[in-house]
Amino acid sequence: MRVLVGSDGSSDAIAAVEWMACLPLPPDREVMVVTVVEPPRRFGVLRAASEDLPAALTAEARRVADDTASRLLRGRKSTGRVVEGDPCDQIVSVAGTWGAHLIVLGARGLGAIKELLLGSVSLGVVRQAPCPVLVCKGPPRTVRTVTVALDGSEPARQALGWIARLPLASTLRVQLVGVAIDAEHRARIEAELAAAAQMASARVAAVAVTVATGEPSDHILQEAERTGSDLVVVGARGVGAATRLLLGSVSESVLRRASCPVLVVRPVTRVPDAVPARRR
């Protein structure tokens, strides 16, 4: 599994690196740390990427990338890379050319206080990435409870399937949340969640199912808060290159408002190799 970690040396980026040790990721993962240097502005306009950056700026970026990579080594293959340009564009580009299965970022520019701030690197990457994106929030801690949102859509099914391929701990607790728009839709959601719960029960300690009617993001966040979830998983429905200016989607609302890390799984995505079910 290839994991790209975006790091700028900020406290949010450092926390994202520390979250890596808490997540149910394959032990043999390969990690690339990418630090992006933005060209200095001249008269309010970005200098051309071909112009030389000050040596001190480039050296600092290299130090951040290498220091972050060394934090992640621990017997795994981990490298640092420095690129120049727009942070969002460069992270997405490197993820695509390298063949990343997952991008991990801090939540800089996201959160309840900055809910209306647009154009952040993390939000931009989620909208354009070629693979799932994990935006880390809050103090790093062991992932014991995960909330997975299902709405009957293919992106939501892919989100569940993607996380099911990870080496989940047998002690993990999973909360499946479905939000219906009417009685007919509720029946379909309940059937889908029942099937998903049966599949997940072979892998984890406990699976709970909740189906509600109303605003999806509100119910997802309420369940995550109620269960003390350490991770929320959503599909990227309504987010993508063709609709990157669309705001108010469920995934973006959850991403902005959640107090824990949020994994946004793209509709068409690279998936990690499946792991066998654990015997209990």
PDB file of C-alpha atoms in Angstrom:
ATOM      1  CA  MET A   1       0.000   0.000   0.000  1.00  0.00           C
ATOM      2  CA  ARG A   2       1.338   3.418  -0.972  1.00  0.00           C
ATOM      3  CA  VAL A   3       0.565   6.300   1.396  1.00  0.00           C
ATOM      4  CA  LEU A   4       1.352   9.910   0.528  1.00  0.00           C
ATOM      5  CA  VAL A   5       1.668  12.251   3.506  1.00  0.00           C
ATOM      6  CA  GLY A   6       1.542  15.992   2.902  1.00  0.00           C
ATOM      7  CA  SER A   7       3.660  17.904   5.398  1.00  0.00           C
ATOM      8  CA  ASP A   8       4.540  21.567   5.787  1.00  0.00           C
ATOM      9  CA  GLY A   9       6.017  21.283   9.271  1.00  0.00           C
ATOM     10  CA  SER A  10       2.920  22.792  10.927  1.00  0.00           C
ATOM     11  CA  SER A  11       1.377  21.406  14.107  1.00  0.00           C
ATOM     12  CA  ASP A  12      -1.525  19.992  12.060  1.00  0.00           C
ATOM     13  CA  ALA A  13       0.885  18.159   9.750  1.00  0.00           C
ATOM     14  CA  ILE A  14       2.852  16.778  12.697  1.00  0.00           C
ATOM     15  CA  ALA A  15      -0.382  15.526  14.277  1.00  0.00           C
ATOM     16  CA  ALA A  16      -1.289  13.800  10.991  1.00  0.00           C
ATOM     17  CA  VAL A  17       2.051  11.978  11.074  1.00  0.00           C
ATOM     18  CA  GLU A  18       1.402  10.878  14.662  1.00  0.00           C
ATOM     19  CA  TRP A  19      -2.062   9.654  13.623  1.00  0.00           C
ATOM     20  CA  MET A  20      -0.368   7.293  11.148  1.00  0.00           C
ATOM     21  CA  ALA A  21       0.797   5.091  14.024  1.00  0.00           C
ATOM     22  CA  CYS A  22      -2.798   4.831  15.312  1.00  0.00           C
ATOM     23  CA  LEU A  23      -4.524   3.867  12.080  1.00  0.00           C
ATOM     24  CA  PRO A  24      -5.310   0.332  10.832  1.00  0.00           C
ATOM     25  CA  LEU A  25      -2.895   0.497   7.896  1.00  0.00           C
ATOM     26  CA  PRO A  26      -0.849  -2.389   6.449  1.00  0.00           C
ATOM     27  CA  PRO A  27       2.467  -2.784   8.316  1.00  0.00           C
ATOM     28  CA  ASP A  28       4.410  -3.077   5.058  1.00  0.00           C
ATOM     29  CA  ARG A  29       3.093   0.208   3.672  1.00  0.00           C
ATOM     30  CA  GLU A  30       5.348   2.434   1.622  1.00  0.00           C
ATOM     31  CA  VAL A  31       5.223   6.111   2.586  1.00  0.00           C
ATOM     32  CA  MET A  32       6.172   9.214   0.629  1.00  0.00           C
ATOM     33  CA  VAL A  33       6.292  12.540   2.456  1.00  0.00           C
ATOM     34  CA  VAL A  34       5.671  15.482   0.140  1.00  0.00           C
ATOM     35  CA  THR A  35       6.554  19.047   1.099  1.00  0.00           C
ATOM     36  CA  VAL A  36       5.485  21.727  -1.342  1.00  0.00           C
ATOM     37  CA  VAL A  37       7.302  25.032  -1.683  1.00  0.00           C
ATOM     38  CA  GLU A  38       5.120  27.820  -3.011  1.00  0.00           C
ATOM     39  CA  PRO A  39       6.978  30.257  -5.306  1.00  0.00           C
ATOM     40  CA  PRO A  40       7.347  33.690  -3.669  1.00  0.00           C
ATOM     41  CA  ARG A  41       4.938  36.339  -4.856  1.00  0.00           C
ATOM     42  CA  ARG A  42       6.128  39.289  -6.882  1.00  0.00           C
ATOM     43  CA  PHE A  43       3.800  42.288  -7.067  1.00  0.00           C
ATOM     44  CA  GLY A  44       0.954  40.094  -5.813  1.00  0.00           C
ATOM     45  CA  VAL A  45       1.482  37.426  -8.477  1.00  0.00           C
ATOM     46  CA  LEU A  46       3.172  34.049  -8.035  1.00  0.00           C
ATOM     47  CA  ARG A  47       6.605  33.940  -9.612  1.00  0.00           C
ATOM     48  CA  ALA A  48       7.087  31.464 -12.429  1.00  0.00           C
ATOM     49  CA  ALA A  49       7.931  27.978 -11.238  1.00  0.00           C
ATOM     50  CA  SER A  50      11.061  28.065 -13.361  1.00  0.00           C
ATOM     51  CA  GLU A  51      12.547  30.909 -11.336  1.00  0.00           C
ATOM     52  CA  ASP A  52      14.985  29.808  -8.671  1.00  0.00           C
ATOM     53  CA  LEU A  53      13.714  29.748  -5.107  1.00  0.00           C
ATOM     54  CA  PRO A  54      15.891  31.125  -2.323  1.00  0.00           C
ATOM     55  CA  ALA A  55      18.254  28.402  -1.194  1.00  0.00           C
ATOM     56  CA  ALA A  56      17.168  28.778   2.433  1.00  0.00           C
ATOM     57  CA  LEU A  57      13.512  28.169   1.511  1.00  0.00           C
ATOM     58  CA  THR A  58      14.311  25.036  -0.442  1.00  0.00           C
ATOM     59  CA  ALA A  59      16.634  23.774   2.286  1.00  0.00           C
ATOM     60  CA  GLU A  60      13.945  24.231   4.934  1.00  0.00           C
ATOM     61  CA  ALA A  61      11.446  22.315   2.805  1.00  0.00           C
ATOM     62  CA  ARG A  62      13.937  19.499   2.398  1.00  0.00           C
ATOM     63  CA  ARG A  63      14.511  19.411   6.158  1.00  0.00           C
ATOM     64  CA  VAL A  64      10.749  19.180   6.814  1.00  0.00           C
ATOM     65  CA  ALA A  65      10.325  16.374   4.279  1.00  0.00           C
ATOM     66  CA  ASP A  66      13.301  14.377   5.550  1.00  0.00           C
ATOM     67  CA  ASP A  67      12.458  14.878   9.244  1.00  0.00           C
ATOM     68  CA  THR A  68       8.869  13.777   8.662  1.00  0.00           C
ATOM     69  CA  ALA A  69      10.008  10.750   6.671  1.00  0.00           C
ATOM     70  CA  SER A  70      12.365   9.734   9.480  1.00  0.00           C
ATOM     71  CA  ARG A  71       9.478   9.886  11.977  1.00  0.00           C
ATOM     72  CA  LEU A  72       7.595   7.396   9.819  1.00  0.00           C
ATOM     73  CA  LEU A  73      10.419   4.936   9.153  1.00  0.00           C
ATOM     74  CA  ARG A  74      10.122   2.406  11.974  1.00  0.00           C
ATOM     75  CA  GLY A  75      11.269  -0.398   9.697  1.00  0.00           C
ATOM     76  CA  ARG A  76       9.147   0.736   6.749  1.00  0.00           C
ATOM     77  CA  LYS A  77      10.129   2.264   3.441  1.00  0.00           C
ATOM     78  CA  SER A  78       9.700   6.011   3.777  1.00  0.00           C
ATOM     79  CA  THR A  79      11.056   8.792   1.588  1.00  0.00           C
ATOM     80  CA  GLY A  80      10.814  12.584   1.477  1.00  0.00           C
ATOM     81  CA  ARG A  81      10.213  14.667  -1.622  1.00  0.00           C
ATOM     82  CA  VAL A  82      10.195  18.435  -2.207  1.00  0.00           C
ATOM     83  CA  VAL A  83       8.199  19.925  -5.092  1.00  0.00           C
ATOM     84  CA  GLU A  84       7.430  23.485  -6.133  1.00  0.00           C
ATOM     85  CA  GLY A  85       4.083  25.033  -6.997  1.00  0.00           C
ATOM     86  CA  ASP A  86       0.549  25.170  -5.648  1.00  0.00           C
ATOM     87  CA  PRO A  87       0.317  22.756  -2.667  1.00  0.00           C
ATOM     88  CA  CYS A  88      -3.044  21.268  -3.645  1.00  0.00           C
ATOM     89  CA  ASP A  89      -2.127  20.788  -7.294  1.00  0.00           C
ATOM     90  CA  GLN A  90       1.254  19.294  -6.497  1.00  0.00           C
ATOM     91  CA  ILE A  91      -0.021  16.826  -3.893  1.00  0.00           C
ATOM     92  CA  VAL A  92      -2.729  15.623  -6.276  1.00  0.00           C
ATOM     93  CA  SER A  93      -0.233  15.372  -9.146  1.00  0.00           C
ATOM     94  CA  VAL A  94       2.367  13.423  -7.167  1.00  0.00           C
ATOM     95  CA  ALA A  95      -0.320  11.095  -5.793  1.00  0.00           C
ATOM     96  CA  GLY A  96      -1.427  10.323  -9.328  1.00  0.00           C
ATOM     97  CA  THR A  97       2.001   9.754 -10.860  1.00  0.00           C
ATOM     98  CA  TRP A  98       3.273   7.748  -7.869  1.00  0.00           C
ATOM     99  CA  GLY A  99       0.137   5.602  -7.714  1.00  0.00           C
ATOM    100  CA  ALA A 100      -0.850   6.441  -4.132  1.00  0.00           C
ATOM    101  CA  HIS A 101      -3.593   4.376  -2.480  1.00  0.00           C
ATOM    102  CA  LEU A 102      -4.150   6.963   0.268  1.00  0.00           C
ATOM    103  CA  ILE A 103      -3.324  10.619   0.981  1.00  0.00           C
ATOM    104  CA  VAL A 104      -2.951  11.726   4.609  1.00  0.00           C
ATOM    105  CA  LEU A 105      -3.176  15.405   5.553  1.00  0.00           C
ATOM    106  CA  GLY A 106      -3.630  17.622   8.566  1.00  0.00           C
ATOM    107  CA  ALA A 107      -6.816  19.674   8.886  1.00  0.00           C
ATOM    108  CA  ARG A 108      -5.236  23.075   8.463  1.00  0.00           C
ATOM    109  CA  GLY A 109      -7.949  25.529   7.459  1.00  0.00           C
ATOM    110  CA  LEU A 110     -10.806  23.199   8.369  1.00  0.00           C
ATOM    111  CA  GLY A 111     -12.978  23.058  11.451  1.00  0.00           C
ATOM    112  CA  ALA A 112     -15.996  24.615  13.105  1.00  0.00           C
ATOM    113  CA  ILE A 113     -14.320  27.996  13.661  1.00  0.00           C
ATOM    114  CA  LYS A 114     -13.124  28.242  10.052  1.00  0.00           C
ATOM    115  CA  GLU A 115     -16.159  26.531   8.562  1.00  0.00           C
ATOM    116  CA  LEU A 116     -16.587  29.140   5.837  1.00  0.00           C
ATOM    117  CA  LEU A 117     -12.934  29.237   4.795  1.00  0.00           C
ATOM    118  CA  LEU A 118     -12.559  27.876   1.271  1.00  0.00           C
ATOM    119  CA  GLY A 119      -9.495  27.032  -0.767  1.00  0.00           C
ATOM    120  CA  SER A 120      -7.608  25.213   1.981  1.00  0.00           C
ATOM    121  CA  VAL A 121      -5.116  22.604   0.851  1.00  0.00           C
ATOM    122  CA  SER A 122      -6.918  19.762   2.601  1.00  0.00           C
ATOM    123  CA  LEU A 123     -10.308  20.628   1.121  1.00  0.00           C
ATOM    124  CA  GLY A 124      -8.831  21.153  -2.334  1.00  0.00           C
ATOM    125  CA  VAL A 125      -7.036  17.814  -2.258  1.00  0.00           C
ATOM    126  CA  VAL A 126     -10.194  15.985  -1.159  1.00  0.00           C
ATOM    127  CA  ARG A 127     -12.040  17.454  -4.139  1.00  0.00           C
ATOM    128  CA  GLN A 128      -9.435  16.493  -6.728  1.00  0.00           C
ATOM    129  CA  ALA A 129      -7.469  13.507  -5.431  1.00  0.00           C
ATOM    130  CA  PRO A 130      -7.177  10.270  -7.459  1.00  0.00           C
ATOM    131  CA  CYS A 131      -7.471   8.155  -4.289  1.00  0.00           C
ATOM    132  CA  PRO A 132      -8.994   8.276  -0.777  1.00  0.00           C
ATOM    133  CA  VAL A 133      -7.963  11.180   1.433  1.00  0.00           C
ATOM    134  CA  LEU A 134      -7.682  11.042   5.210  1.00  0.00           C
ATOM    135  CA  VAL A 135      -7.892  14.433   6.919  1.00  0.00           C
ATOM    136  CA  CYS A 136      -6.644  14.123  10.500  1.00  0.00           C
ATOM    137  CA  LYS A 137      -8.149  16.120  13.350  1.00  0.00           C
ATOM    138  CA  GLY A 138      -7.843  16.062  17.103  1.00  0.00           C
ATOM    139  CA  PRO A 139      -5.223  14.483  19.392  1.00  0.00           C
ATOM    140  CA  PRO A 140      -3.787  11.238  17.951  1.00  0.00           C
ATOM    141  CA  ARG A 141      -5.199   8.156  19.661  1.00  0.00           C
ATOM    142  CA  THR A 142      -5.808   4.483  19.008  1.00  0.00           C
ATOM    143  CA  VAL A 143      -8.712   3.909  16.624  1.00  0.00           C
ATOM    144  CA  ARG A 144     -11.214   1.870  18.632  1.00  0.00           C
ATOM    145  CA  THR A 145     -14.531   2.961  17.082  1.00  0.00           C
ATOM    146  CA  VAL A 146     -15.269   3.830  13.453  1.00  0.00           C
ATOM    147  CA  THR A 147     -18.439   5.395  12.060  1.00  0.00           C
ATOM    148  CA  VAL A 148     -19.203   4.483   8.435  1.00  0.00           C
ATOM    149  CA  ALA A 149     -21.907   6.378   6.540  1.00  0.00           C
ATOM    150  CA  LEU A 150     -24.060   4.479   4.020  1.00  0.00           C
ATOM    151  CA  ASP A 151     -26.803   5.967   1.875  1.00  0.00           C
ATOM    152  CA  GLY A 152     -27.388   3.282  -0.726  1.00  0.00           C
ATOM    153  CA  SER A 153     -25.081   4.953  -3.250  1.00  0.00           C
ATOM    154  CA  GLU A 154     -22.151   3.318  -5.011  1.00  0.00           C
ATOM    155  CA  PRO A 155     -19.617   5.783  -3.511  1.00  0.00           C
ATOM    156  CA  ALA A 156     -20.789   4.802  -0.024  1.00  0.00           C
ATOM    157  CA  ARG A 157     -20.490   1.098  -0.839  1.00  0.00           C
ATOM    158  CA  GLN A 158     -16.980   1.680  -2.156  1.00  0.00           C
ATOM    159  CA  ALA A 159     -16.088   3.515   1.038  1.00  0.00           C
ATOM    160  CA  LEU A 160     -17.178   0.532   3.130  1.00  0.00           C
ATOM    161  CA  GLY A 161     -15.386  -1.883   0.804  1.00  0.00           C
ATOM    162  CA  TRP A 162     -12.193   0.136   0.897  1.00  0.00           C
ATOM    163  CA  ILE A 163     -11.920   0.211   4.675  1.00  0.00           C
ATOM    164  CA  ALA A 164     -12.926  -3.466   4.876  1.00  0.00           C
ATOM    165  CA  ARG A 165      -9.716  -4.294   3.013  1.00  0.00           C
ATOM    166  CA  LEU A 166      -7.558  -2.816   5.771  1.00  0.00           C
ATOM    167  CA  PRO A 167      -6.051  -4.934   8.589  1.00  0.00           C
ATOM    168  CA  LEU A 168      -8.726  -3.981  11.104  1.00  0.00           C
ATOM    169  CA  ALA A 169      -8.158  -4.852  14.740  1.00  0.00           C
ATOM    170  CA  SER A 170     -10.413  -7.624  16.046  1.00  0.00           C
ATOM    171  CA  THR A 171     -11.272  -5.302  18.967  1.00  0.00           C
ATOM    172  CA  LEU A 172     -12.608  -2.568  16.654  1.00  0.00           C
ATOM    173  CA  ARG A 173     -16.198  -1.382  17.039  1.00  0.00           C
ATOM    174  CA  VAL A 174     -18.019  -0.251  13.881  1.00  0.00           C
ATOM    175  CA  GLN A 175     -21.057   2.033  13.771  1.00  0.00           C
ATOM    176  CA  LEU A 176     -22.947   1.886  10.453  1.00  0.00           C
ATOM    177  CA  VAL A 177     -25.102   4.973   9.906  1.00  0.00           C
ATOM    178  CA  GLY A 178     -27.782   5.232   7.232  1.00  0.00           C
ATOM    179  CA  VAL A 179     -29.982   8.231   6.506  1.00  0.00           C
ATOM    180  CA  ALA A 180     -33.194   7.741   4.516  1.00  0.00           C
ATOM    181  CA  ILE A 181     -35.259  10.306   2.637  1.00  0.00           C
ATOM    182  CA  ASP A 182     -38.563   8.422   2.822  1.00  0.00           C
ATOM    183  CA  ALA A 183     -40.115   5.087   3.876  1.00  0.00           C
ATOM    184  CA  GLU A 184     -39.215   3.276   0.652  1.00  0.00           C
ATOM    185  CA  HIS A 185     -35.643   4.492   0.796  1.00  0.00           C
ATOM    186  CA  ARG A 186     -35.460   3.548   4.469  1.00  0.00           C
ATOM    187  CA  ALA A 187     -36.356  -0.067   3.671  1.00  0.00           C
ATOM    188  CA  ARG A 188     -33.539  -0.252   1.111  1.00  0.00           C
ATOM    189  CA  ILE A 189     -31.066   1.373   3.501  1.00  0.00           C
ATOM    190  CA  GLU A 190     -32.006  -1.006   6.320  1.00  0.00           C
ATOM    191  CA  ALA A 191     -31.490  -4.030   4.063  1.00  0.00           C
ATOM    192  CA  GLU A 192     -28.119  -2.742   2.883  1.00  0.00           C
ATOM    193  CA  LEU A 193     -26.924  -1.960   6.401  1.00  0.00           C
ATOM    194  CA  ALA A 194     -28.010  -5.406   7.610  1.00  0.00           C
ATOM    195  CA  ALA A 195     -25.916  -7.035   4.883  1.00  0.00           C
ATOM    196  CA  ALA A 196     -22.968  -4.771   5.639  1.00  0.00           C
ATOM    197  CA  ALA A 197     -23.213  -5.530   9.360  1.00  0.00           C
ATOM    198  CA  GLN A 198     -23.167  -9.262   8.695  1.00  0.00           C
ATOM    199  CA  MET A 199     -20.041  -8.877   6.564  1.00  0.00           C
ATOM    200  CA  ALA A 200     -18.262  -6.661   9.082  1.00  0.00           C
ATOM    201  CA  SER A 201     -19.108  -8.839  12.093  1.00  0.00           C
ATOM    202  CA  ALA A 202     -16.640 -11.467  10.883  1.00  0.00           C
ATOM    203  CA  ARG A 203     -13.806  -8.975  11.157  1.00  0.00           C
ATOM    204  CA  VAL A 204     -14.437  -6.807  14.223  1.00  0.00           C
ATOM    205  CA  ALA A 205     -15.611  -7.016  17.821  1.00  0.00           C
ATOM    206  CA  ALA A 206     -18.994  -5.337  17.426  1.00  0.00           C
ATOM    207  CA  VAL A 207     -21.173  -3.782  14.748  1.00  0.00           C
ATOM    208  CA  ALA A 208     -24.088  -1.454  15.454  1.00  0.00           C
ATOM    209  CA  VAL A 209     -26.602  -0.101  12.937  1.00  0.00           C
ATOM    210  CA  THR A 210     -28.515   3.173  13.034  1.00  0.00           C
ATOM    211  CA  VAL A 211     -31.003   4.390  10.417  1.00  0.00           C
ATOM    212  CA  ALA A 212     -32.524   7.847  10.637  1.00  0.00           C
ATOM    213  CA  THR A 213     -34.455  10.313   8.483  1.00  0.00           C
ATOM    214  CA  GLY A 214     -33.336  13.886   7.995  1.00  0.00           C
ATOM    215  CA  GLU A 215     -30.171  15.809   7.244  1.00  0.00           C
ATOM    216  CA  PRO A 216     -27.463  13.174   6.558  1.00  0.00           C
ATOM    217  CA  SER A 217     -24.429  15.058   7.830  1.00  0.00           C
ATOM    218  CA  ASP A 218     -26.172  15.962  11.088  1.00  0.00           C
ATOM    219  CA  HIS A 219     -27.051  12.336  11.853  1.00  0.00           C
ATOM    220  CA  ILE A 220     -23.595  11.060  10.869  1.00  0.00           C
ATOM    221  CA  LEU A 221     -21.903  13.568  13.153  1.00  0.00           C
ATOM    222  CA  GLN A 222     -24.349  12.942  15.994  1.00  0.00           C
ATOM    223  CA  GLU A 223     -23.676   9.196  15.877  1.00  0.00           C
ATOM    224  CA  ALA A 224     -19.940   9.751  15.680  1.00  0.00           C
ATOM    225  CA  GLU A 225     -20.125  11.989  18.731  1.00  0.00           C
ATOM    226  CA  ARG A 226     -22.444   9.651  20.633  1.00  0.00           C
ATOM    227  CA  THR A 227     -20.227   6.629  20.099  1.00  0.00           C
ATOM    228  CA  GLY A 228     -16.981   8.516  20.652  1.00  0.00           C
ATOM    229  CA  SER A 229     -15.762   7.536  17.203  1.00  0.00           C
ATOM    230  CA  ASP A 230     -12.073   7.904  16.407  1.00  0.00           C
ATOM    231  CA  LEU A 231     -12.645   7.890  12.641  1.00  0.00           C
ATOM    232  CA  VAL A 232     -15.518   8.725  10.275  1.00  0.00           C
ATOM    233  CA  VAL A 233     -15.674   7.176   6.799  1.00  0.00           C
ATOM    234  CA  VAL A 234     -17.743   8.691   3.993  1.00  0.00           C
ATOM    235  CA  GLY A 235     -17.978   8.338   0.234  1.00  0.00           C
ATOM    236  CA  ALA A 236     -17.138  11.274  -2.015  1.00  0.00           C
ATOM    237  CA  ARG A 237     -20.610  11.675  -3.469  1.00  0.00           C
ATOM    238  CA  GLY A 238     -21.004  15.158  -4.931  1.00  0.00           C
ATOM    239  CA  VAL A 239     -17.279  15.889  -4.834  1.00  0.00           C
ATOM    240  CA  GLY A 240     -14.975  15.601  -7.826  1.00  0.00           C
ATOM    241  CA  ALA A 241     -13.249  17.307 -10.705  1.00  0.00           C
ATOM    242  CA  ALA A 242     -16.539  18.058 -12.473  1.00  0.00           C
ATOM    243  CA  THR A 243     -18.174  19.482  -9.338  1.00  0.00           C
ATOM    244  CA  ARG A 244     -15.205  20.788  -7.399  1.00  0.00           C
ATOM    245  CA  LEU A 245     -17.001  24.103  -6.762  1.00  0.00           C
ATOM    246  CA  LEU A 246     -20.037  22.370  -5.257  1.00  0.00           C
ATOM    247  CA  LEU A 247     -20.436  23.114  -1.566  1.00  0.00           C
ATOM    248  CA  GLY A 248     -22.777  21.649   1.009  1.00  0.00           C
ATOM    249  CA  SER A 249     -22.336  17.999   0.059  1.00  0.00           C
ATOM    250  CA  VAL A 250     -22.573  15.449   2.848  1.00  0.00           C
ATOM    251  CA  SER A 251     -18.891  14.541   2.651  1.00  0.00           C
ATOM    252  CA  GLU A 252     -17.753  18.154   2.791  1.00  0.00           C
ATOM    253  CA  SER A 253     -20.106  18.988   5.632  1.00  0.00           C
ATOM    254  CA  VAL A 254     -18.842  16.034   7.672  1.00  0.00           C
ATOM    255  CA  LEU A 255     -15.255  16.907   6.796  1.00  0.00           C
ATOM    256  CA  ARG A 256     -15.645  20.486   7.991  1.00  0.00           C
ATOM    257  CA  ARG A 257     -17.518  19.713  11.208  1.00  0.00           C
ATOM    258  CA  ALA A 258     -16.163  16.410  12.544  1.00  0.00           C
ATOM    259  CA  SER A 259     -13.907  16.513  15.593  1.00  0.00           C
ATOM    260  CA  CYS A 260     -12.028  13.333  14.606  1.00  0.00           C
ATOM    261  CA  PRO A 261     -10.252  12.225  11.400  1.00  0.00           C
ATOM    262  CA  VAL A 262     -12.431  11.821   8.308  1.00  0.00           C
ATOM    263  CA  LEU A 263     -11.643   9.388   5.497  1.00  0.00           C
ATOM    264  CA  VAL A 264     -13.220  10.459   2.197  1.00  0.00           C
ATOM    265  CA  VAL A 265     -13.193   7.598  -0.305  1.00  0.00           C
ATOM    266  CA  ARG A 266     -13.357   8.539  -3.965  1.00  0.00           C
ATOM    267  CA  PRO A 267     -15.968   6.877  -6.250  1.00  0.00           C
ATOM    268  CA  VAL A 268     -13.274   5.432  -8.531  1.00  0.00           C
ATOM    269  CA  THR A 269     -10.245   4.579  -6.490  1.00  0.00           C
ATOM    270  CA  ARG A 270      -7.206   2.399  -6.080  1.00  0.00           C
ATOM    271  CA  VAL A 271      -7.769  -0.143  -3.352  1.00  0.00           C
ATOM    272  CA  PRO A 272      -5.272  -1.812  -1.019  1.00  0.00           C
ATOM    273  CA  ASP A 273      -4.807  -5.548  -1.215  1.00  0.00           C
ATOM    274  CA  ALA A 274      -7.509  -7.350   0.739  1.00  0.00           C
ATOM    275  CA  VAL A 275      -6.555  -8.930   4.048  1.00  0.00           C
ATOM    276  CA  PRO A 276      -8.048 -12.243   5.242  1.00  0.00           C
ATOM    277  CA  ALA A 277     -10.777 -12.224   7.851  1.00  0.00           C
ATOM    278  CA  ARG A 278      -9.520 -12.771  11.370  1.00  0.00           C
ATOM    279  CA  ARG A 279     -10.524 -15.892  13.197  1.00  0.00           C
ATOM    280  CA  ARG A 280     -12.032 -15.337  16.615  1.00  0.00           C
TER     281      ARG A 280
END
